[in-house]
mmCIF file of C-alpha atoms and ligand atoms in Angstrom:
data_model
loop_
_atom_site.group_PDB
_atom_site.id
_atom_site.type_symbol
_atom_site.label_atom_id
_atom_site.label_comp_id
_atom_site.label_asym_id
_atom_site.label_seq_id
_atom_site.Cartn_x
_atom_site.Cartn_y
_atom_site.Cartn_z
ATOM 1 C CA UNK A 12 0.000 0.000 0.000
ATOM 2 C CA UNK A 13 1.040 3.772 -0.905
ATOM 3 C CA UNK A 14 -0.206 6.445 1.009
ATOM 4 C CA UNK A 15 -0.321 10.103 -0.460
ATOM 5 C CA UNK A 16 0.440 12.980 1.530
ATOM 6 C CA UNK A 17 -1.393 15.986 0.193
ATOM 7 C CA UNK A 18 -3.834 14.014 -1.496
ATOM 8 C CA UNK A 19 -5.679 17.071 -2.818
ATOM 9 C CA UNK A 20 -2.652 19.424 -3.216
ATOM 10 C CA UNK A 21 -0.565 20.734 -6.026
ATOM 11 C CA UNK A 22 1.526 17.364 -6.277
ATOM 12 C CA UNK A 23 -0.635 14.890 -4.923
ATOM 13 C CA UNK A 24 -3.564 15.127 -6.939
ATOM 14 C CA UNK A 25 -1.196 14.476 -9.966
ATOM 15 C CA UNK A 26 0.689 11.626 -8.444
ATOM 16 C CA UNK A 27 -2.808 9.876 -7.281
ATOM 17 C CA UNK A 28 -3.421 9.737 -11.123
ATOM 18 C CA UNK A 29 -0.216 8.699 -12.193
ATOM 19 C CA UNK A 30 -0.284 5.832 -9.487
ATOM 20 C CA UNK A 31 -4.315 4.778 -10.777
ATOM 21 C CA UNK A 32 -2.758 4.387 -14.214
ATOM 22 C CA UNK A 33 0.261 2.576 -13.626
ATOM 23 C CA UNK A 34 -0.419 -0.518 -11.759
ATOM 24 C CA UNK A 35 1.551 0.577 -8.811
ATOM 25 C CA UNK A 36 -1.319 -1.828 -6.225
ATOM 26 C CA UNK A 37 -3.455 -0.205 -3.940
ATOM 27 C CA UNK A 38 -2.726 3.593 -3.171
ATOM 28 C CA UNK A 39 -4.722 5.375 -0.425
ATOM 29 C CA UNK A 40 -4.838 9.336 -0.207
ATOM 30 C CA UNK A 41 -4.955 11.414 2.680
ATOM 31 C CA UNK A 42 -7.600 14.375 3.323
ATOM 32 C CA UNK A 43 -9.048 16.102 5.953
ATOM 33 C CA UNK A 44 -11.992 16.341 4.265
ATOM 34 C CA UNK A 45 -12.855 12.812 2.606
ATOM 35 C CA UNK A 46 -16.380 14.475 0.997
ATOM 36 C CA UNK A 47 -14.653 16.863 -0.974
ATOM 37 C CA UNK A 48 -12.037 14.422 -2.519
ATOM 38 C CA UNK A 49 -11.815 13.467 -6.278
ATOM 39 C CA UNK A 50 -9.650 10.752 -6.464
ATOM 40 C CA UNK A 51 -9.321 8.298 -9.323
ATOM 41 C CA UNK A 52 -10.867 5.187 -9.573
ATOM 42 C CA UNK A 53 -9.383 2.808 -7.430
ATOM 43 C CA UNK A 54 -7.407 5.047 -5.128
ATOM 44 C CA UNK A 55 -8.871 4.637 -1.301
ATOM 45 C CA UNK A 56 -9.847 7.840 0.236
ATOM 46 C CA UNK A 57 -8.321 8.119 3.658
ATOM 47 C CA UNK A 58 -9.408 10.886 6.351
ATOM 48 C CA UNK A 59 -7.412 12.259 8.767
ATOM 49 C CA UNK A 60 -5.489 14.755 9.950
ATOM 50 C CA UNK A 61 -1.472 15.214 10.841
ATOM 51 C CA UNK A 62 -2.623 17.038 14.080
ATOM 52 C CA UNK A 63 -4.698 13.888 14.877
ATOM 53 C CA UNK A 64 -2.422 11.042 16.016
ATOM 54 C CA UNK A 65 -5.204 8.277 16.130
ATOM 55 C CA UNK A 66 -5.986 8.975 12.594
ATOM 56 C CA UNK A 67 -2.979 9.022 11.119
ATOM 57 C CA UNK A 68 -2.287 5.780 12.707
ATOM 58 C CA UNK A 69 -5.195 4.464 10.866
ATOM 59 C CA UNK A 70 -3.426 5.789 7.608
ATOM 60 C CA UNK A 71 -0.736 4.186 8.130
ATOM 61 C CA UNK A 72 -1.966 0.729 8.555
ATOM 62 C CA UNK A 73 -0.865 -1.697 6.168
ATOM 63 C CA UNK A 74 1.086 0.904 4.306
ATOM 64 C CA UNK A 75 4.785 0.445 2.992
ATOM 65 C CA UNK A 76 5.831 3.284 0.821
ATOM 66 C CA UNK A 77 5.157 6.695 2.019
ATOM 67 C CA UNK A 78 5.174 10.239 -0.036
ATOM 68 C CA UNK A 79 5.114 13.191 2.291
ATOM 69 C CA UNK A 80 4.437 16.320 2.108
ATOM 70 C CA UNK A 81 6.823 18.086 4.439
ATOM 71 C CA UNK A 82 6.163 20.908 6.783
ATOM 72 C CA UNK A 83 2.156 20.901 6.756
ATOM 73 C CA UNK A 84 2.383 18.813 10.463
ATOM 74 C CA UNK A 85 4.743 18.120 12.768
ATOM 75 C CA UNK A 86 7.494 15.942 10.771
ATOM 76 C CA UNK A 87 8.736 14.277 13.096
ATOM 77 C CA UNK A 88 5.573 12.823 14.998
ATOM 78 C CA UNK A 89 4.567 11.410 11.162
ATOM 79 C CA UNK A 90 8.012 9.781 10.437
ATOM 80 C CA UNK A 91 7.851 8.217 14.032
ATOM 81 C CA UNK A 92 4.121 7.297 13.182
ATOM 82 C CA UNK A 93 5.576 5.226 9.755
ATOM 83 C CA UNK A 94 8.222 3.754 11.205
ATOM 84 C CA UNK A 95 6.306 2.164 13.984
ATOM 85 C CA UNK A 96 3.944 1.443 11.063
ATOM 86 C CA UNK A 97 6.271 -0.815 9.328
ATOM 87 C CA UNK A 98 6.427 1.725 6.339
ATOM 88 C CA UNK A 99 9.817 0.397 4.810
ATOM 89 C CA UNK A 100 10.226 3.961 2.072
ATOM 90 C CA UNK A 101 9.730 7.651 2.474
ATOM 91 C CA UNK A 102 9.570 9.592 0.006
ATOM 92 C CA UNK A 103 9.747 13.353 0.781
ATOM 93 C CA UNK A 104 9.326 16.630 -0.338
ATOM 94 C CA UNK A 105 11.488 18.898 0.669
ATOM 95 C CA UNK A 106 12.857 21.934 -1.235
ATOM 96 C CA UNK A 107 15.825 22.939 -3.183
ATOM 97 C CA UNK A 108 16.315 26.422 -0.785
ATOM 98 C CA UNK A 109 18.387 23.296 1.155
ATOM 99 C CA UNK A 110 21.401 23.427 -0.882
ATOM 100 C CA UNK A 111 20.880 26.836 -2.171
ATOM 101 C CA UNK A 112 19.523 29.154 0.713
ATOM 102 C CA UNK A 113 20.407 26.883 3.401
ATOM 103 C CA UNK A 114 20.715 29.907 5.797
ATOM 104 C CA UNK A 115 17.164 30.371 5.842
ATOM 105 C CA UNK A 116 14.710 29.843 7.975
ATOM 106 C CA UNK A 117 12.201 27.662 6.107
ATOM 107 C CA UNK A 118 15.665 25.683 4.195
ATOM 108 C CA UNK A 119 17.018 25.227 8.025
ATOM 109 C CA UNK A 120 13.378 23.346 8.503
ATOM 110 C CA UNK A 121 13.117 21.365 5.555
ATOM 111 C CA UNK A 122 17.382 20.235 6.308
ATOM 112 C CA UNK A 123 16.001 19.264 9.572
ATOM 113 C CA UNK A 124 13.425 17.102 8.672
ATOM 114 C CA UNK A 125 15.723 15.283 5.740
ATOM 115 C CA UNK A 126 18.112 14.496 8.738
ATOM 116 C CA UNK A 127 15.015 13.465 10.619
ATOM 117 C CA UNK A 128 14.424 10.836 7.489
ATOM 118 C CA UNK A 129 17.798 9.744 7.226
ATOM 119 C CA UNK A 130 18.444 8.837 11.025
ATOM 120 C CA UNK A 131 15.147 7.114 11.107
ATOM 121 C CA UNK A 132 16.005 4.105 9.948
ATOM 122 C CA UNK A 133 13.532 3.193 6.889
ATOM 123 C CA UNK A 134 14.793 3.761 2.984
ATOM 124 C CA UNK A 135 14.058 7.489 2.035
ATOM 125 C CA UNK A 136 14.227 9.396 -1.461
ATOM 126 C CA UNK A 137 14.415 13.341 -1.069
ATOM 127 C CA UNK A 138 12.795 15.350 -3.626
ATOM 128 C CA UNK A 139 13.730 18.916 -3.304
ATOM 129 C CA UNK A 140 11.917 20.959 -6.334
ATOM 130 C CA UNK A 141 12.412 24.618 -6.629
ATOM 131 C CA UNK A 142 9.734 27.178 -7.087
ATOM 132 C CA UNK A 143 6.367 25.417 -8.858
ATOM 133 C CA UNK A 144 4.610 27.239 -11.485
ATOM 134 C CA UNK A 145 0.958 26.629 -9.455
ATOM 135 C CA UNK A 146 2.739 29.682 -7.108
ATOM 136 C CA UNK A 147 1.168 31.897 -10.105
ATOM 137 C CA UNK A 148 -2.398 31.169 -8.635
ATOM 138 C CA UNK A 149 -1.362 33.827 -5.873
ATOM 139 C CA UNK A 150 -2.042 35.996 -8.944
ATOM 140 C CA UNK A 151 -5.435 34.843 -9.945
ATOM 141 C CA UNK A 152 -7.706 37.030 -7.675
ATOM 142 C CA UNK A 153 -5.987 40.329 -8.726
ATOM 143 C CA UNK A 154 -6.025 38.986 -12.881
ATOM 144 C CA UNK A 155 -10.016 38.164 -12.396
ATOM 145 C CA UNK A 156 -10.488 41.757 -10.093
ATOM 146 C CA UNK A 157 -8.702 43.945 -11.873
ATOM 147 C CA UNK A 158 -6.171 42.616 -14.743
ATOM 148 C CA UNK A 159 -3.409 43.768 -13.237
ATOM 149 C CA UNK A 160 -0.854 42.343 -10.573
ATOM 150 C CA UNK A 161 1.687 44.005 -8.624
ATOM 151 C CA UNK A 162 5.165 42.076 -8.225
ATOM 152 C CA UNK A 163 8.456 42.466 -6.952
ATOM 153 C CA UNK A 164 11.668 41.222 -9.341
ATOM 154 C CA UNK A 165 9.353 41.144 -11.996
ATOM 155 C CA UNK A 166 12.529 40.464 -14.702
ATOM 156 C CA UNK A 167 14.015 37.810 -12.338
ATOM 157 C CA UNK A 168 13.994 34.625 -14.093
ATOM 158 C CA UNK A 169 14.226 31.124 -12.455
ATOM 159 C CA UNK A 170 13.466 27.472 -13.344
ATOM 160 C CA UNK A 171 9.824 27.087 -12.658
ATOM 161 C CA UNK A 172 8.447 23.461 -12.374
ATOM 162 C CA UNK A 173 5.111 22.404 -13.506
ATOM 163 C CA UNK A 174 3.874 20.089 -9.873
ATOM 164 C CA UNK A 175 2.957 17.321 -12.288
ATOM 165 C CA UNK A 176 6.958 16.753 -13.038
ATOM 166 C CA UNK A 177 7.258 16.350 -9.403
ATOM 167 C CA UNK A 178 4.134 13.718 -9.018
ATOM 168 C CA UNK A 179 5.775 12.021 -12.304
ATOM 169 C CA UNK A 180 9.321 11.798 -10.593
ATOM 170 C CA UNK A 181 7.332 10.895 -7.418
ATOM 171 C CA UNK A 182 5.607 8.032 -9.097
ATOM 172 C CA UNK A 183 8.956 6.623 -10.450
ATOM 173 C CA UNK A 184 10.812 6.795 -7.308
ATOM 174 C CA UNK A 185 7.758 5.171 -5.614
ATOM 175 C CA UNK A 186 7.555 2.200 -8.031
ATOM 176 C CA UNK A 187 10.397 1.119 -9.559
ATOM 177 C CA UNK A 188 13.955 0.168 -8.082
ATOM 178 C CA UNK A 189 17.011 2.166 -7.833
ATOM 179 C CA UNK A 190 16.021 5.392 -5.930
ATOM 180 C CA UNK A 191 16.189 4.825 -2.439
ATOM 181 C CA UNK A 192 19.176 7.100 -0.817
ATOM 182 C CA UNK A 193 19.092 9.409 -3.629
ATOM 183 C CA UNK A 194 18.835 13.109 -3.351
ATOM 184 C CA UNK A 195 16.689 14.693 -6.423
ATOM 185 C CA UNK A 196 17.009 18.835 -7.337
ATOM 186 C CA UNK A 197 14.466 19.001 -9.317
ATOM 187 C CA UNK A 198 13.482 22.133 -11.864
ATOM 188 C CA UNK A 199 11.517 22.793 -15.022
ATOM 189 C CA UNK A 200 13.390 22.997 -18.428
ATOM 190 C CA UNK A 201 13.933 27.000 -18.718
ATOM 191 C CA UNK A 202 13.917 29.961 -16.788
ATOM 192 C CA UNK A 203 10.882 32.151 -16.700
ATOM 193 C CA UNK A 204 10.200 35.994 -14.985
ATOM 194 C CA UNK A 205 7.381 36.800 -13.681
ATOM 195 C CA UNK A 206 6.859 39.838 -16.554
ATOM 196 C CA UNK A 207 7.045 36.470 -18.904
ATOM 197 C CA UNK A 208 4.350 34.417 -16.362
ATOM 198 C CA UNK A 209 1.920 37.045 -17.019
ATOM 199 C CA UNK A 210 2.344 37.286 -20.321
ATOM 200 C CA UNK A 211 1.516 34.065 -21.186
ATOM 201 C CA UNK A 212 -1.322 33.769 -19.026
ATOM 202 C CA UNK A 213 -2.369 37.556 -20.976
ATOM 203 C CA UNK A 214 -2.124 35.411 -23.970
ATOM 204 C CA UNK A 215 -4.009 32.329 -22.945
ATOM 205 C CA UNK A 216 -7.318 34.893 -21.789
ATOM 206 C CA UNK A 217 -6.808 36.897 -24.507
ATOM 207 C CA UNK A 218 -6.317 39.855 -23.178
ATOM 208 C CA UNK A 219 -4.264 42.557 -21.657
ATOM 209 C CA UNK A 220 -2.813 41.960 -18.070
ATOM 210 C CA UNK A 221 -0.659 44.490 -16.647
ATOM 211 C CA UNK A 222 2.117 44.294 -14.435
ATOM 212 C CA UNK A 223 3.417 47.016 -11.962
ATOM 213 C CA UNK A 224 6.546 46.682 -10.466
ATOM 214 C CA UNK A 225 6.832 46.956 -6.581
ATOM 215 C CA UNK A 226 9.580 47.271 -3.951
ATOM 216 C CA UNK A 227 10.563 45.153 -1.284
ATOM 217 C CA UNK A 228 9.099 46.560 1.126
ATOM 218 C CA UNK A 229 5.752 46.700 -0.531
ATOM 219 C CA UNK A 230 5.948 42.884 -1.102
ATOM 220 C CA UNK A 231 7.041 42.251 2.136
ATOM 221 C CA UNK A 232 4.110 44.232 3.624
ATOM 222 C CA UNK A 233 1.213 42.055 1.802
ATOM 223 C CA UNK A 234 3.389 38.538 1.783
ATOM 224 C CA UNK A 235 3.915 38.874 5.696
ATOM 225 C CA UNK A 236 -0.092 39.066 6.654
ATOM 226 C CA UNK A 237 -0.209 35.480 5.221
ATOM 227 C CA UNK A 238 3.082 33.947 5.949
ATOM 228 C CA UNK A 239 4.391 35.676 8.564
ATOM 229 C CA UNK A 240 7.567 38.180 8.823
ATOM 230 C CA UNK A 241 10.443 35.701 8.619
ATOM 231 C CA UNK A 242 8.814 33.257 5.926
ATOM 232 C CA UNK A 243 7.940 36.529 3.860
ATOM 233 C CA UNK A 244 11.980 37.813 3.771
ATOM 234 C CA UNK A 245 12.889 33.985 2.848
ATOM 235 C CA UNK A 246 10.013 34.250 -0.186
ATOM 236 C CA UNK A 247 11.253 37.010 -1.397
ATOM 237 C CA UNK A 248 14.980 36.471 -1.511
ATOM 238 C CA UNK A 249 14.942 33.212 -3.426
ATOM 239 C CA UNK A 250 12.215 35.030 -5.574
ATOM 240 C CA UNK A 251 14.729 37.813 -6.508
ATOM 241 C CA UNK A 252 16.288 39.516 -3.404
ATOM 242 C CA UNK A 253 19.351 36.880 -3.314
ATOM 243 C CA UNK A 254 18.897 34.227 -6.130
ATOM 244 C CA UNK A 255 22.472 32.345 -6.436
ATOM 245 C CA UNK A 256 23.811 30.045 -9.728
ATOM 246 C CA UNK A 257 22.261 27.159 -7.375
ATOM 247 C CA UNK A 258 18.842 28.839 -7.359
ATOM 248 C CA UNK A 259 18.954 29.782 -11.501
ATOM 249 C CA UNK A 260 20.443 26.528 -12.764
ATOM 250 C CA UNK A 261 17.981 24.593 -15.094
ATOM 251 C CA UNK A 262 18.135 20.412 -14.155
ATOM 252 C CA UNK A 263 17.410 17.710 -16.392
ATOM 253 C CA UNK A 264 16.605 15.280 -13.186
ATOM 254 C CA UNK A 265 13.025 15.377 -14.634
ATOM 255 C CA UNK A 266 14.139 13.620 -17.912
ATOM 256 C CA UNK A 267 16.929 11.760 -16.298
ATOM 257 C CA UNK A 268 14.483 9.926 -13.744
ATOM 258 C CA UNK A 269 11.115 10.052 -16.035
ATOM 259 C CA UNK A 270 12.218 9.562 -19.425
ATOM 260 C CA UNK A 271 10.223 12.710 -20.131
ATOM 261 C CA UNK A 272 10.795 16.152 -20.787
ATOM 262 C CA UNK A 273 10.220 18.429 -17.460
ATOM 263 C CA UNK A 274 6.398 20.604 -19.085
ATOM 264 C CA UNK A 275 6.989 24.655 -19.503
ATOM 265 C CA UNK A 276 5.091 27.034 -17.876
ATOM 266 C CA UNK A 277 2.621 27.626 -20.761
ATOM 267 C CA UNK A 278 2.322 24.332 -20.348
ATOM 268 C CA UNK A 279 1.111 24.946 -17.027
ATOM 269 C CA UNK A 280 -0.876 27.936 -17.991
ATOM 270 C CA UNK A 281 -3.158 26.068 -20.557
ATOM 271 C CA UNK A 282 -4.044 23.689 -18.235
ATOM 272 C CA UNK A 283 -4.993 25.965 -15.280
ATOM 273 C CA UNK A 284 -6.197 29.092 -17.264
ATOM 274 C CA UNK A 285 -9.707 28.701 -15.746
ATOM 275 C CA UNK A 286 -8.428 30.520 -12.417
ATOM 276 C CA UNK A 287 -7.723 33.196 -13.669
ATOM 277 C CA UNK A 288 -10.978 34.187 -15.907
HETATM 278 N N1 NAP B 301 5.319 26.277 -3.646
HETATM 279 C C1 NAP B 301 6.603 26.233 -3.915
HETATM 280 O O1 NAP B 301 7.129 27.009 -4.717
HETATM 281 C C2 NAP B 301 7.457 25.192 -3.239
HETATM 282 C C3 NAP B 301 8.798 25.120 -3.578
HETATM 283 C C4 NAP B 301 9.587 24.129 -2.992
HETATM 284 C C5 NAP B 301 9.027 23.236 -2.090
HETATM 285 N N2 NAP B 301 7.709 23.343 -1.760
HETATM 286 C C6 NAP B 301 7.136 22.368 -0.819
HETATM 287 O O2 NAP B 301 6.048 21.713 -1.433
HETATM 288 C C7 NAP B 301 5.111 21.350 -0.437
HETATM 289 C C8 NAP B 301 3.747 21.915 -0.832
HETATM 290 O O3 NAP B 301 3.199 20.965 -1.690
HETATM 291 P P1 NAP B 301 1.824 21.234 -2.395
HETATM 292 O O4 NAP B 301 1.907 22.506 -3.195
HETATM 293 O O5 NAP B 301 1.367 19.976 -3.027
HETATM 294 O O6 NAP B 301 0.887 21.514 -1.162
HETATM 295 P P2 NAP B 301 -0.514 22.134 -1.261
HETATM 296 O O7 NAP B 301 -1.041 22.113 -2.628
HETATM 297 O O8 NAP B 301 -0.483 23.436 -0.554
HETATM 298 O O9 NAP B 301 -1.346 21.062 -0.481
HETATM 299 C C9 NAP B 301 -1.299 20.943 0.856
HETATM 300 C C10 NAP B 301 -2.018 19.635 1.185
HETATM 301 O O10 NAP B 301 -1.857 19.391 2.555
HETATM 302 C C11 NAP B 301 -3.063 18.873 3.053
HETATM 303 N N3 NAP B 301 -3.115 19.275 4.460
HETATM 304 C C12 NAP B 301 -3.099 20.531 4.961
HETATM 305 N N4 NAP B 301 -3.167 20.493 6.298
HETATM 306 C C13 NAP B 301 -3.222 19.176 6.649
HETATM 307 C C14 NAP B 301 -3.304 18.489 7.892
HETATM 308 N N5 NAP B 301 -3.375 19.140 9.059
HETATM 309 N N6 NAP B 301 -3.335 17.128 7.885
HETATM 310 C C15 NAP B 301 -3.283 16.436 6.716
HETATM 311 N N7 NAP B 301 -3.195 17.050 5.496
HETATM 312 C C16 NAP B 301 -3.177 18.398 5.472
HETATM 313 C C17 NAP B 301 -4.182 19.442 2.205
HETATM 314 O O11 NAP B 301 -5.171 18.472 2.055
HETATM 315 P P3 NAP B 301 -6.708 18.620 2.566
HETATM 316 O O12 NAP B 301 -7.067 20.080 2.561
HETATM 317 O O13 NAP B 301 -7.466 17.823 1.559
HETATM 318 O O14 NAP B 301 -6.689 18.008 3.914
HETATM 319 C C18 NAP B 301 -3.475 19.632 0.856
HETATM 320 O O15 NAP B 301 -3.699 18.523 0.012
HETATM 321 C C19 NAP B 301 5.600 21.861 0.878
HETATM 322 O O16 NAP B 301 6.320 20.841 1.512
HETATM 323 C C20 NAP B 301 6.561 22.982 0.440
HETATM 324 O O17 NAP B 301 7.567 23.217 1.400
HETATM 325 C C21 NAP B 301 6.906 24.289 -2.325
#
């Protein structure tokens, strides 16, 4: 049995399809909200709740390869959870800001919790993908309002990935030999700015969005009422502030592990362009 993590999120709705269609045996996602689930044919829809320990216990039952979602509960009380489970394989998504930004605070958390892995005793694959094109959704209220968005590094350019090349890597990793122990940076297949983001989701509506260019402190002033002050700094400097060769460098893991080219961000766009009518 696989469970899914983030059954309903960015990654894990993808991988739950990719896992239907591939024969991988029974898979069983995770929601706090079982009603409101879509899950493929086949797939076993699980509820519960990281905060609630009985629940997740009843997740885990039976269940050998696990894909987590890191940082949504407490890490640590899951991984003990699996491993008293008899889950034999972790797989884990972490984030690339490890080896690029690893001063920060959110990098510092995700390090911890791949040491956490790694000392725990079961097999473990760590994914760490950089920024994911679904990030542009932050835009969609202000596109649908008023066509315009305000952003900060606006001509910075990094390698966005599509979440669906991290459920495809995911699905490998889960199902076929050869990745346990293995680290995985993964990115999309070219840099893209934000001025470019919005341009092709201008062209995909079919008509004019406009962008207007904002300083830090702006930014920092509307990012920190959702994340908080600290997580809202560490956004913005691997979003333009303090982006290193590490942080810019275009992968081919996704090909290397998939077979597949890693998707573009139009790619992205086309499918998603609904949100932002
Ligand atoms: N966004 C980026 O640019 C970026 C870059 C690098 C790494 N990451 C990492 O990627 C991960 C985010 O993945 P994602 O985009 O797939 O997440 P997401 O779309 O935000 O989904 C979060 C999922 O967590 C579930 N969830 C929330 N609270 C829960 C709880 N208390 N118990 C059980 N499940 C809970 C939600 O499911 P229900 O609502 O159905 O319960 C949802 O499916 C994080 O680990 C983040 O650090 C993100």
């Amino acid at each position: 049995m696989i469970l899914v993590t983030g059954a309903t999120g960015n990654i894990g709705r993808d991988l739950l399809g990719e896992l239907a269609t591939c024969g991988a045996g029974p898979v069983r996602g995770l929601t706090r909200d079982g009603a409101r689930a879509l899950f493929p044919e086949g797939v076993e829809v699980c509820e519960g709740d990281f905060a609630d320990p009985a629940s997740l216990e009843r997740a885990l039952d039976g269940v050998r390869s696990l894909f987590l979602v890191s940082r949504i509960g407490s890490d640590a009380d899951i991984l003990d959870a699996a491993r008293r489970a008899g889950v034999e394989h972790v797989v884990l998504v972490s984030s690339i800001t490890v080896q690029t930004h690893p001063h920060l605070g959110p990098a510092r958390e995700n390090a911890t919790v791949e040491q956490l892995l790694k000392d725990d005793g079961m097999a473990w694959t760590v994914l760490r993908p950089t920024q994911f094109a679904s990030n542009a959704l932050w835009w969609a209220e202000s596109i649908r309002e008023r066509r315009t968005v305000r952003v900060p590094y606006a001509d910075t350019g990094l390698p966005t990935i599509h979440p669906a090349d991290i459920a495809a890597v995911a699905r490998v990793v889960l199902t076929e030999p050869g990745h346990r122990g293995r680290t995985y940076a993964l990115t999309g297949p070219e840099r893209v700015t934000a001025r470019q983001q919005l341009e092709a989701i201008a062209a995909a509506l079919g008509r004019e969005v406009s962008l207007a260019g904002i300083g830090r402190e702006e930014a920092h002033r509307q990012m920190s009422t959702v994340l908080g002050a600290e997580a809202a700094d560490a956004v913005l400097d691997v979003t333009g502030g303090d982006v290193n060769e590490g942080l810019l460098e275009v992968r081919d893991t996704v090909e290397r592990v998939t077979g597949a080219c890693a998707r573009p961000f139009h790619r992205w766009v086309s499918e998603n362009i609904a949100a932002f009518r």
